[in-house]
């Protein structure tokens, strides 16, 4: 159990570092939502433990790292947690490509919610580049899934 | 199992939604949420420091390849610049003295020197759709929300979030930022709005017969009470008058190096002598006051 917590914590820490890493401005527009991807994985893997509440807490941390409005990403990740938990039976049965497409739609929903609220706070112009990280997230998903699954297994064997 | 608990799941989710919305409203409308942010920052700040490590290591590595000739050249350059600035400062001191005397004669309020603290940028990526930077001075150094931030050339922005060891600065080019300015040449007041573009601010609501030209320098007017008056903000690059529009459309380039500066200055507004100085004296870092410079 402790081992598992360690794997979860490490994966989240790495995902936070990946969203913090300075990139050239044009690249940072396309940066996938690493934290959301990792969070979706754990929602599928441990649906009885990782859900909206965990998402909300992780989201608050995202808000602080991004210096965005407190509660913005928390709301987004709580939604992601709720939806993923709700459909986790189906999502786990899906073949990998279908799963990736589902993840794409979850990421899209997350971006839509966050972008919509950002529009209230300040005039923000969201063009098509705003949605591309979801697409990149979909491409990354199968690989991320394999990496995290193997990391979890390697730990449990020991 | 999922079917049994789905209603409580929904309830829990609804509660989280309410909580998030409440938190967002509190954070947007007031400064109370900053306690929560400060606590969470204790977890986040170490991560931010770790995220800057690769770049820092690369910079350390680069130092090995700097030639001594290059350094010497740079040293000479800085020396001449120092002498030039010194000379300018002499003149400034005389003017300041004169100004103070005149103000005294007029019985006007004395201008008070501002206190300044240098801060380093923490080079981490923030939300790409806002213009914010993170600096390495926070509550522990006496930074506060609304504090003006400058670079050596001009106004950069203001602090909008303070955490124990870091603060977030909203730049003057952020679409949500507006800054009261005046034209240096004739003192006409205006407001400079951020555009979301790192090298543009927009001057709005000036009627077509206003005397403003290309190359006019805009200074902070100090009218909002947030920025001290008289610091350079931007230089006008285009003034367009469309007969169909009620106002001029004016573009200006920020004087500060908005997207390149790696060191910024936090400014504490000078407090008039009759009022006791504030308690938020920084404990560390290079504190320069105009008074120290004078000696």
Tab-separated table of C-alpha atoms in Angstrom:
chain	number	residue	atom	x	y	z
A	1	UNK	CA	0.000	0.000	0.000
A	2	UNK	CA	2.745	2.419	0.962
A	3	UNK	CA	4.559	1.508	-2.215
A	4	UNK	CA	1.495	2.432	-4.190
A	5	UNK	CA	1.235	5.815	-2.459
A	6	UNK	CA	4.865	6.395	-3.345
A	7	UNK	CA	4.206	5.657	-7.017
A	8	UNK	CA	1.165	7.947	-7.055
A	9	UNK	CA	3.042	10.771	-5.344
A	10	UNK	CA	6.046	10.437	-7.645
A	11	UNK	CA	3.884	10.444	-10.757
A	12	UNK	CA	2.111	13.607	-9.606
A	13	UNK	CA	5.348	15.344	-8.692
A	14	UNK	CA	6.748	14.593	-12.144
A	15	UNK	CA	3.556	15.819	-13.785
A	16	UNK	CA	3.793	19.089	-11.832
A	17	UNK	CA	7.413	19.524	-12.879
A	18	UNK	CA	6.373	18.956	-16.483
A	19	UNK	CA	3.808	21.755	-16.365
A	20	UNK	CA	6.273	24.076	-14.602
A	21	UNK	CA	9.270	23.491	-16.850
A	22	UNK	CA	10.002	26.717	-18.735
A	23	UNK	CA	9.415	26.361	-22.470
A	24	UNK	CA	9.559	28.877	-25.312
A	25	UNK	CA	6.296	30.763	-25.554
A	26	UNK	CA	5.052	29.094	-28.740
A	27	UNK	CA	5.720	25.634	-27.257
A	28	UNK	CA	4.044	26.355	-23.956
A	29	UNK	CA	0.795	26.911	-25.861
A	30	UNK	CA	0.879	23.243	-26.913
A	31	UNK	CA	1.946	21.786	-23.582
A	32	UNK	CA	-0.381	18.899	-22.691
A	33	UNK	CA	-2.211	18.965	-19.350
A	34	UNK	CA	0.145	16.490	-17.707
A	35	UNK	CA	-1.446	16.682	-14.280
A	36	UNK	CA	-4.892	15.968	-15.712
A	37	UNK	CA	-3.562	12.988	-17.693
A	38	UNK	CA	-1.870	11.453	-14.649
A	39	UNK	CA	-4.966	12.137	-12.594
A	40	UNK	CA	-7.199	10.370	-15.141
A	41	UNK	CA	-4.906	7.347	-14.989
A	42	UNK	CA	-5.191	7.030	-11.212
A	43	UNK	CA	-8.941	7.582	-11.395
A	44	UNK	CA	-9.158	4.554	-13.665
A	45	UNK	CA	-6.687	2.484	-11.690
A	46	UNK	CA	-8.041	3.176	-8.199
A	47	UNK	CA	-11.610	4.424	-8.705
A	48	UNK	CA	-12.564	3.758	-5.086
A	49	UNK	CA	-9.767	5.988	-3.747
A	50	UNK	CA	-8.991	8.597	-6.380
A	51	UNK	CA	-11.982	10.648	-7.408
A	52	UNK	CA	-13.443	14.161	-7.413
A	53	UNK	CA	-12.158	15.019	-3.926
A	54	UNK	CA	-8.580	14.051	-4.758
A	55	UNK	CA	-8.963	15.923	-8.037
A	56	UNK	CA	-10.136	19.006	-6.214
A	57	UNK	CA	-7.086	19.016	-3.951
A	58	UNK	CA	-4.659	18.398	-6.816
A	59	UNK	CA	-6.482	21.126	-8.754
A	60	UNK	CA	-5.933	23.635	-5.951
A	61	UNK	CA	-2.214	22.922	-6.167
A	62	UNK	CA	-2.374	23.446	-9.938
A	63	UNK	CA	-4.071	26.800	-9.307
A	64	UNK	CA	-1.234	27.879	-7.045
A	65	UNK	CA	1.482	26.745	-9.467
A	66	UNK	CA	-0.201	28.485	-12.392
A	67	UNK	CA	-1.077	31.557	-10.286
A	68	UNK	CA	-4.590	31.285	-11.642
A	69	UNK	CA	-7.798	31.973	-9.740
A	70	UNK	CA	-8.024	29.702	-6.708
A	71	UNK	CA	-10.618	27.004	-7.392
A	72	UNK	CA	-10.474	27.190	-11.196
A	73	UNK	CA	-8.448	24.062	-11.948
A	74	UNK	CA	-9.825	22.502	-8.765
A	75	UNK	CA	-13.293	22.647	-10.291
A	76	UNK	CA	-11.962	21.312	-13.591
A	77	UNK	CA	-10.205	18.343	-12.000
A	78	UNK	CA	-13.174	17.572	-9.753
A	79	UNK	CA	-15.272	17.327	-12.917
A	80	UNK	CA	-12.672	15.105	-14.570
A	81	UNK	CA	-12.605	12.904	-11.453
A	82	UNK	CA	-16.375	12.627	-11.367
A	83	UNK	CA	-16.744	11.721	-15.027
A	84	UNK	CA	-13.836	9.271	-15.036
A	85	UNK	CA	-15.118	7.559	-11.896
A	86	UNK	CA	-18.610	7.378	-13.312
A	87	UNK	CA	-17.496	5.649	-16.484
A	88	UNK	CA	-14.423	3.818	-15.237
A	89	UNK	CA	-15.922	0.340	-15.882
A	90	UNK	CA	-16.549	1.185	-19.487
A	91	UNK	CA	-13.265	3.075	-19.957
A	92	UNK	CA	-11.232	0.173	-18.636
A	93	UNK	CA	-12.914	-2.251	-21.039
A	94	UNK	CA	-12.181	-0.071	-24.061
A	95	UNK	CA	-9.353	-0.996	-26.461
A	96	UNK	CA	-6.442	1.428	-26.193
A	97	UNK	CA	-7.414	3.690	-29.096
A	98	UNK	CA	-10.980	4.044	-27.920
A	99	UNK	CA	-9.712	4.837	-24.453
A	100	UNK	CA	-7.433	7.512	-25.907
A	101	UNK	CA	-10.363	9.090	-27.743
A	102	UNK	CA	-12.405	9.111	-24.527
A	103	UNK	CA	-9.507	10.754	-22.725
A	104	UNK	CA	-9.437	13.346	-25.511
A	105	UNK	CA	-13.042	14.246	-24.823
A	106	UNK	CA	-12.462	14.422	-21.076
A	107	UNK	CA	-9.491	16.752	-21.643
A	108	UNK	CA	-11.587	18.826	-24.020
A	109	UNK	CA	-14.344	19.155	-21.438
A	110	UNK	CA	-11.798	20.200	-18.823
A	111	UNK	CA	-10.332	22.865	-21.125
A	112	UNK	CA	-13.797	24.077	-22.069
A	113	UNK	CA	-14.811	24.554	-18.428
A	114	UNK	CA	-11.556	26.258	-17.441
A	115	UNK	CA	-11.526	28.478	-20.543
A	116	UNK	CA	-15.135	29.462	-20.050
A	117	UNK	CA	-14.484	30.645	-16.497
A	118	UNK	CA	-11.283	32.432	-17.565
A	119	UNK	CA	-13.412	34.355	-20.045
A	120	UNK	CA	-15.473	35.725	-17.144
A	121	UNK	CA	-12.439	36.977	-15.254
A	122	UNK	CA	-10.541	38.723	-18.015
A	123	UNK	CA	-10.933	39.200	-21.749
A	124	UNK	CA	-9.083	36.161	-23.094
A	125	UNK	CA	-8.923	35.227	-26.728
A	126	UNK	CA	-9.037	31.461	-27.078
A	127	UNK	CA	-8.297	30.371	-30.620
A	128	UNK	CA	-7.815	26.843	-31.920
A	129	UNK	CA	-4.362	26.553	-30.270
A	130	UNK	CA	-6.178	26.519	-26.928
A	131	UNK	CA	-7.616	23.092	-27.762
A	132	UNK	CA	-4.503	21.450	-29.243
A	133	UNK	CA	-3.077	20.318	-25.867
A	134	UNK	CA	-6.100	17.994	-25.595
A	135	UNK	CA	-5.162	16.428	-28.919
A	136	UNK	CA	-1.548	16.019	-27.830
A	137	UNK	CA	-2.811	14.546	-24.561
A	138	UNK	CA	-4.732	11.942	-26.558
A	139	UNK	CA	-1.595	10.976	-28.474
A	140	UNK	CA	0.404	10.709	-25.255
A	141	UNK	CA	-2.250	8.741	-23.367
A	142	UNK	CA	-1.472	5.153	-24.520
A	143	UNK	CA	2.228	5.599	-23.695
A	144	UNK	CA	1.523	7.261	-20.368
A	145	UNK	CA	-0.863	4.422	-19.556
A	146	UNK	CA	1.820	1.792	-20.220
A	147	UNK	CA	4.510	3.673	-18.287
A	148	UNK	CA	2.346	4.223	-15.207
A	149	UNK	CA	0.960	0.672	-15.282
A	150	UNK	CA	4.449	-0.800	-15.437
A	151	UNK	CA	5.712	1.531	-12.715
A	152	UNK	CA	2.858	0.365	-10.494
A	153	UNK	CA	3.530	-3.299	-11.258
A	154	UNK	CA	7.258	-3.121	-10.726
A	155	UNK	CA	6.641	-1.619	-7.319
A	156	UNK	CA	4.036	-4.145	-6.290
A	157	UNK	CA	6.212	-7.120	-7.202
A	158	UNK	CA	8.898	-6.164	-4.760
B	1	UNK	CA	-20.793	-0.849	-6.418
B	2	UNK	CA	-20.726	2.201	-8.606
B	3	UNK	CA	-24.497	2.099	-8.973
B	4	UNK	CA	-25.129	2.074	-5.223
B	5	UNK	CA	-22.901	5.023	-4.489
B	6	UNK	CA	-23.690	7.104	-7.562
B	7	UNK	CA	-26.120	9.420	-5.764
B	8	UNK	CA	-23.701	10.162	-2.926
B	9	UNK	CA	-20.992	10.611	-5.574
B	10	UNK	CA	-23.137	13.160	-7.321
B	11	UNK	CA	-23.845	14.929	-4.043
B	12	UNK	CA	-20.181	15.042	-3.186
B	13	UNK	CA	-19.369	16.395	-6.628
B	14	UNK	CA	-22.071	19.062	-6.322
B	15	UNK	CA	-20.570	20.118	-2.995
B	16	UNK	CA	-17.144	20.406	-4.571
B	17	UNK	CA	-18.588	22.534	-7.364
B	18	UNK	CA	-20.180	24.903	-4.845
B	19	UNK	CA	-16.944	25.036	-2.862
B	20	UNK	CA	-14.911	25.845	-5.991
B	21	UNK	CA	-17.284	28.566	-7.119
B	22	UNK	CA	-17.303	30.112	-3.636
B	23	UNK	CA	-13.517	29.992	-3.500
B	24	UNK	CA	-13.212	31.598	-6.933
B	25	UNK	CA	-15.562	34.424	-5.991
B	26	UNK	CA	-13.705	35.042	-2.727
B	27	UNK	CA	-10.359	34.991	-4.529
B	28	UNK	CA	-11.603	37.301	-7.268
B	29	UNK	CA	-13.370	39.830	-5.069
B	30	UNK	CA	-11.186	39.949	-1.973
B	31	UNK	CA	-7.815	39.094	-0.550
B	32	UNK	CA	-9.006	36.562	2.040
B	33	UNK	CA	-8.142	33.541	-0.094
B	34	UNK	CA	-4.490	34.457	0.050
B	35	UNK	CA	-4.091	32.527	3.318
B	36	UNK	CA	-5.110	29.327	1.556
B	37	UNK	CA	-2.777	30.141	-1.313
B	38	UNK	CA	0.105	30.826	1.076
B	39	UNK	CA	-0.345	27.466	2.774
B	40	UNK	CA	-0.507	25.554	-0.487
B	41	UNK	CA	2.511	27.485	-1.757
B	42	UNK	CA	4.621	25.742	0.876
B	43	UNK	CA	4.096	22.557	-1.152
B	44	UNK	CA	4.332	24.216	-4.532
B	45	UNK	CA	7.352	26.486	-4.067
B	46	UNK	CA	9.874	23.615	-3.716
B	47	UNK	CA	8.508	22.134	-6.931
B	48	UNK	CA	8.946	25.471	-8.663
B	49	UNK	CA	12.516	25.680	-7.461
B	50	UNK	CA	13.227	22.159	-8.733
B	51	UNK	CA	11.657	23.017	-12.094
B	52	UNK	CA	14.142	25.868	-12.589
B	53	UNK	CA	17.146	23.611	-11.905
B	54	UNK	CA	17.754	22.376	-15.481
B	55	UNK	CA	17.990	25.934	-16.737
B	56	UNK	CA	20.187	26.988	-13.858
B	57	UNK	CA	22.564	24.094	-14.475
B	58	UNK	CA	22.711	25.052	-18.153
B	59	UNK	CA	23.563	28.613	-17.161
B	60	UNK	CA	26.315	27.455	-14.813
B	61	UNK	CA	27.668	25.366	-17.647
B	62	UNK	CA	27.633	28.346	-19.990
B	63	UNK	CA	29.801	30.354	-17.593
B	64	UNK	CA	32.665	27.989	-18.370
B	65	UNK	CA	32.644	29.172	-21.943
B	66	UNK	CA	32.678	32.907	-21.341
B	67	UNK	CA	35.992	34.326	-22.492
B	68	UNK	CA	37.903	36.677	-20.235
B	69	UNK	CA	38.157	39.213	-23.079
B	70	UNK	CA	34.399	39.279	-23.305
B	71	UNK	CA	34.150	39.835	-19.572
B	72	UNK	CA	36.766	42.556	-19.682
B	73	UNK	CA	34.897	44.304	-22.481
B	74	UNK	CA	31.681	44.085	-20.521
B	75	UNK	CA	33.433	45.399	-17.440
B	76	UNK	CA	34.704	48.435	-19.368
B	77	UNK	CA	31.253	49.065	-20.748
B	78	UNK	CA	29.671	48.919	-17.321
B	79	UNK	CA	32.341	51.231	-15.950
B	80	UNK	CA	31.675	53.930	-18.517
B	81	UNK	CA	27.956	53.520	-17.961
B	82	UNK	CA	28.501	53.889	-14.219
B	83	UNK	CA	30.436	57.136	-14.692
B	84	UNK	CA	27.734	58.487	-16.992
B	85	UNK	CA	24.972	57.613	-14.548
B	86	UNK	CA	26.992	59.120	-11.710
B	87	UNK	CA	27.194	62.399	-13.603
B	88	UNK	CA	23.462	62.337	-14.253
B	89	UNK	CA	22.819	61.626	-10.602
B	90	UNK	CA	24.776	64.751	-9.606
B	91	UNK	CA	22.426	66.834	-11.670
B	92	UNK	CA	19.433	64.988	-10.293
B	93	UNK	CA	20.495	65.714	-6.731
B	94	UNK	CA	20.740	69.420	-7.445
B	95	UNK	CA	17.309	69.354	-9.059
B	96	UNK	CA	15.866	67.397	-6.179
B	97	UNK	CA	17.189	69.933	-3.709
B	98	UNK	CA	15.798	72.760	-5.780
B	99	UNK	CA	12.474	71.004	-6.118
B	100	UNK	CA	12.266	70.416	-2.383
B	101	UNK	CA	13.008	74.100	-1.730
B	102	UNK	CA	10.351	75.217	-4.180
B	103	UNK	CA	7.824	72.834	-2.686
B	104	UNK	CA	8.708	74.161	0.739
B	105	UNK	CA	8.126	77.709	-0.459
B	106	UNK	CA	4.791	76.688	-1.913
B	107	UNK	CA	3.867	74.818	1.280
B	108	UNK	CA	3.128	71.755	-0.855
B	109	UNK	CA	3.466	68.236	0.472
B	110	UNK	CA	7.017	66.982	0.347
B	111	UNK	CA	7.791	64.193	-2.049
B	112	UNK	CA	9.088	61.194	-0.225
B	113	UNK	CA	11.704	58.825	-1.582
B	114	UNK	CA	10.541	55.304	-2.395
B	115	UNK	CA	12.211	52.249	-0.981
B	116	UNK	CA	13.331	49.561	-3.410
B	117	UNK	CA	14.113	45.842	-3.162
B	118	UNK	CA	15.664	43.760	-5.912
B	119	UNK	CA	13.895	40.501	-6.837
B	120	UNK	CA	14.893	37.700	-9.177
B	121	UNK	CA	12.527	36.118	-11.640
B	122	UNK	CA	11.720	32.461	-11.052
B	123	UNK	CA	11.695	31.090	-14.557
B	124	UNK	CA	8.768	28.728	-14.426
B	125	UNK	CA	5.939	28.491	-16.853
B	126	UNK	CA	2.615	29.985	-15.773
B	127	UNK	CA	-0.694	30.093	-17.562
B	128	UNK	CA	0.288	31.017	-21.157
B	129	UNK	CA	-2.912	33.027	-21.606
B	130	UNK	CA	-2.043	35.592	-18.947
B	131	UNK	CA	0.947	37.884	-18.588
B	132	UNK	CA	2.313	37.101	-15.188
B	133	UNK	CA	5.733	36.434	-13.739
B	134	UNK	CA	6.863	34.821	-10.518
B	135	UNK	CA	9.515	36.553	-8.402
B	136	UNK	CA	11.524	35.252	-5.469
B	137	UNK	CA	10.351	37.747	-2.853
B	138	UNK	CA	7.203	37.184	-0.875
B	139	UNK	CA	5.510	37.804	2.455
B	140	UNK	CA	8.779	37.117	4.262
B	141	UNK	CA	10.358	40.088	2.526
B	142	UNK	CA	7.418	42.363	3.183
B	143	UNK	CA	5.914	42.182	-0.298
B	144	UNK	CA	2.215	42.928	-0.429
B	145	UNK	CA	-0.649	42.778	-2.896
B	146	UNK	CA	-0.828	45.836	-5.115
B	147	UNK	CA	2.861	46.602	-4.756
B	148	UNK	CA	4.341	48.224	-7.870
B	149	UNK	CA	7.135	46.400	-9.684
B	150	UNK	CA	9.698	48.050	-11.976
B	151	UNK	CA	12.651	47.032	-14.026
B	152	UNK	CA	15.601	49.414	-14.457
B	153	UNK	CA	13.857	51.038	-17.433
B	154	UNK	CA	10.297	51.483	-16.321
B	155	UNK	CA	7.081	50.122	-14.890
B	156	UNK	CA	6.648	46.318	-15.156
B	157	UNK	CA	3.431	45.650	-13.278
B	158	UNK	CA	2.086	45.007	-9.823
B	159	UNK	CA	2.014	42.153	-7.356
B	160	UNK	CA	-1.337	40.384	-7.378
B	161	UNK	CA	-0.580	37.300	-5.303
B	162	UNK	CA	1.784	36.971	-2.369
B	163	UNK	CA	3.009	33.666	-1.022
B	164	UNK	CA	5.550	33.143	1.783
B	165	UNK	CA	8.631	33.113	-0.442
B	166	UNK	CA	7.337	34.118	-3.857
B	167	UNK	CA	4.886	36.520	-5.405
B	168	UNK	CA	3.092	36.684	-8.723
B	169	UNK	CA	3.365	39.922	-10.669
B	170	UNK	CA	0.667	40.850	-13.171
B	171	UNK	CA	2.429	42.707	-15.979
B	172	UNK	CA	1.126	45.917	-17.509
B	173	UNK	CA	0.592	44.001	-20.757
B	174	UNK	CA	-1.863	41.547	-19.165
B	175	UNK	CA	-5.305	41.994	-20.743
B	176	UNK	CA	-6.814	42.570	-17.289
B	177	UNK	CA	-4.394	45.347	-16.344
B	178	UNK	CA	-4.962	49.089	-16.606
B	179	UNK	CA	-2.563	51.779	-15.463
B	180	UNK	CA	-3.159	55.539	-15.075
B	181	UNK	CA	-0.536	57.463	-17.057
B	182	UNK	CA	0.211	61.009	-18.145
B	183	UNK	CA	2.018	62.335	-21.183
B	184	UNK	CA	5.431	63.602	-20.158
B	185	UNK	CA	5.357	66.518	-22.576
B	186	UNK	CA	2.106	68.143	-21.492
B	187	UNK	CA	0.703	66.189	-18.579
B	188	UNK	CA	-2.405	64.902	-20.332
B	189	UNK	CA	-3.891	62.052	-18.342
B	190	UNK	CA	-4.848	58.725	-19.857
B	191	UNK	CA	-5.132	55.046	-19.040
B	192	UNK	CA	-2.823	52.380	-20.482
B	193	UNK	CA	-4.513	49.010	-20.987
B	194	UNK	CA	-2.719	45.696	-21.436
B	195	UNK	CA	-3.315	43.940	-24.733
B	196	UNK	CA	-2.044	40.415	-24.094
B	197	UNK	CA	0.859	41.208	-26.405
B	198	UNK	CA	4.214	41.579	-24.623
B	199	UNK	CA	5.234	44.700	-26.572
B	200	UNK	CA	1.991	46.679	-26.722
B	201	UNK	CA	-0.221	48.677	-24.445
B	202	UNK	CA	-3.264	50.533	-25.684
B	203	UNK	CA	-4.211	54.058	-24.641
B	204	UNK	CA	-7.953	54.332	-24.601
B	205	UNK	CA	-10.589	57.027	-24.192
B	206	UNK	CA	-8.717	60.051	-25.538
B	207	UNK	CA	-10.831	62.342	-27.716
B	208	UNK	CA	-9.608	63.013	-31.276
B	209	UNK	CA	-8.467	66.562	-30.515
B	210	UNK	CA	-6.104	65.476	-27.728
B	211	UNK	CA	-2.512	66.653	-28.104
B	212	UNK	CA	-0.661	63.331	-28.190
B	213	UNK	CA	1.946	62.387	-30.775
B	214	UNK	CA	4.120	59.505	-31.814
B	215	UNK	CA	7.243	59.253	-29.584
B	216	UNK	CA	5.532	60.862	-26.618
B	217	UNK	CA	6.683	59.248	-23.370
B	218	UNK	CA	4.009	58.165	-20.926
B	219	UNK	CA	4.758	58.331	-17.201
B	220	UNK	CA	2.826	56.797	-14.351
B	221	UNK	CA	0.522	59.521	-13.085
B	222	UNK	CA	0.121	58.132	-9.573
B	223	UNK	CA	-3.610	58.749	-9.806
B	224	UNK	CA	-4.857	55.298	-8.899
B	225	UNK	CA	-2.850	55.569	-5.697
B	226	UNK	CA	-1.129	52.308	-6.495
B	227	UNK	CA	1.890	53.336	-8.580
B	228	UNK	CA	4.187	56.188	-7.569
B	229	UNK	CA	4.039	59.098	-10.000
B	230	UNK	CA	6.667	59.919	-12.591
B	231	UNK	CA	8.064	56.535	-13.619
B	232	UNK	CA	8.287	55.853	-17.367
B	233	UNK	CA	5.687	53.382	-18.640
B	234	UNK	CA	5.582	53.375	-22.433
B	235	UNK	CA	6.401	55.245	-25.617
B	236	UNK	CA	3.666	56.043	-28.133
B	237	UNK	CA	4.275	54.450	-31.546
B	238	UNK	CA	1.068	55.100	-33.396
B	239	UNK	CA	-1.819	57.521	-33.110
B	240	UNK	CA	-4.735	56.877	-35.407
B	241	UNK	CA	-7.839	58.916	-35.690
B	242	UNK	CA	-10.830	57.286	-37.318
B	243	UNK	CA	-13.588	59.813	-38.021
B	244	UNK	CA	-16.159	57.135	-37.233
B	245	UNK	CA	-14.780	56.495	-33.776
B	246	UNK	CA	-15.336	58.601	-30.679
B	247	UNK	CA	-11.788	58.102	-29.416
B	248	UNK	CA	-8.267	57.957	-30.775
B	249	UNK	CA	-6.699	54.567	-31.221
B	250	UNK	CA	-3.231	54.788	-29.707
B	251	UNK	CA	-0.593	52.071	-29.413
B	252	UNK	CA	2.447	52.317	-27.180
B	253	UNK	CA	5.478	50.127	-26.476
B	254	UNK	CA	6.295	49.443	-22.819
B	255	UNK	CA	9.607	50.943	-21.761
B	256	UNK	CA	10.356	48.055	-19.400
B	257	UNK	CA	11.707	44.841	-20.867
B	258	UNK	CA	8.477	43.019	-20.187
B	259	UNK	CA	9.453	39.609	-21.556
B	260	UNK	CA	13.234	39.716	-21.087
B	261	UNK	CA	13.968	41.213	-17.671
B	262	UNK	CA	15.434	38.708	-15.227
B	263	UNK	CA	15.668	41.080	-12.278
B	264	UNK	CA	12.964	43.434	-11.134
B	265	UNK	CA	12.561	46.021	-8.410
B	266	UNK	CA	9.793	45.951	-5.844
B	267	UNK	CA	8.926	49.460	-4.735
B	268	UNK	CA	7.502	50.603	-1.433
B	269	UNK	CA	5.848	53.976	-1.724
B	270	UNK	CA	7.607	56.549	0.407
B	271	UNK	CA	5.710	57.339	3.597
B	272	UNK	CA	5.526	61.026	4.595
B	273	UNK	CA	7.635	61.833	7.649
B	274	UNK	CA	4.712	62.700	9.902
B	275	UNK	CA	3.409	59.168	9.647
B	276	UNK	CA	5.358	56.399	11.341
B	277	UNK	CA	7.109	54.078	8.884
B	278	UNK	CA	5.382	50.815	8.144
B	279	UNK	CA	6.324	47.599	9.883
B	280	UNK	CA	6.944	45.608	6.735
B	281	UNK	CA	10.673	46.205	6.609
B	282	UNK	CA	12.381	43.506	4.542
B	283	UNK	CA	14.687	41.295	6.510
B	284	UNK	CA	17.017	40.287	3.723
B	285	UNK	CA	18.173	41.281	0.283
B	286	UNK	CA	19.710	44.464	-0.998
B	287	UNK	CA	17.628	47.346	0.221
B	288	UNK	CA	18.414	50.626	-1.439
B	289	UNK	CA	16.808	53.852	-0.452
B	290	UNK	CA	17.322	57.110	-2.160
B	291	UNK	CA	18.708	58.422	1.089
B	292	UNK	CA	21.477	55.827	1.094
B	293	UNK	CA	22.269	56.677	-2.490
B	294	UNK	CA	22.681	60.292	-1.550
B	295	UNK	CA	25.529	59.577	0.831
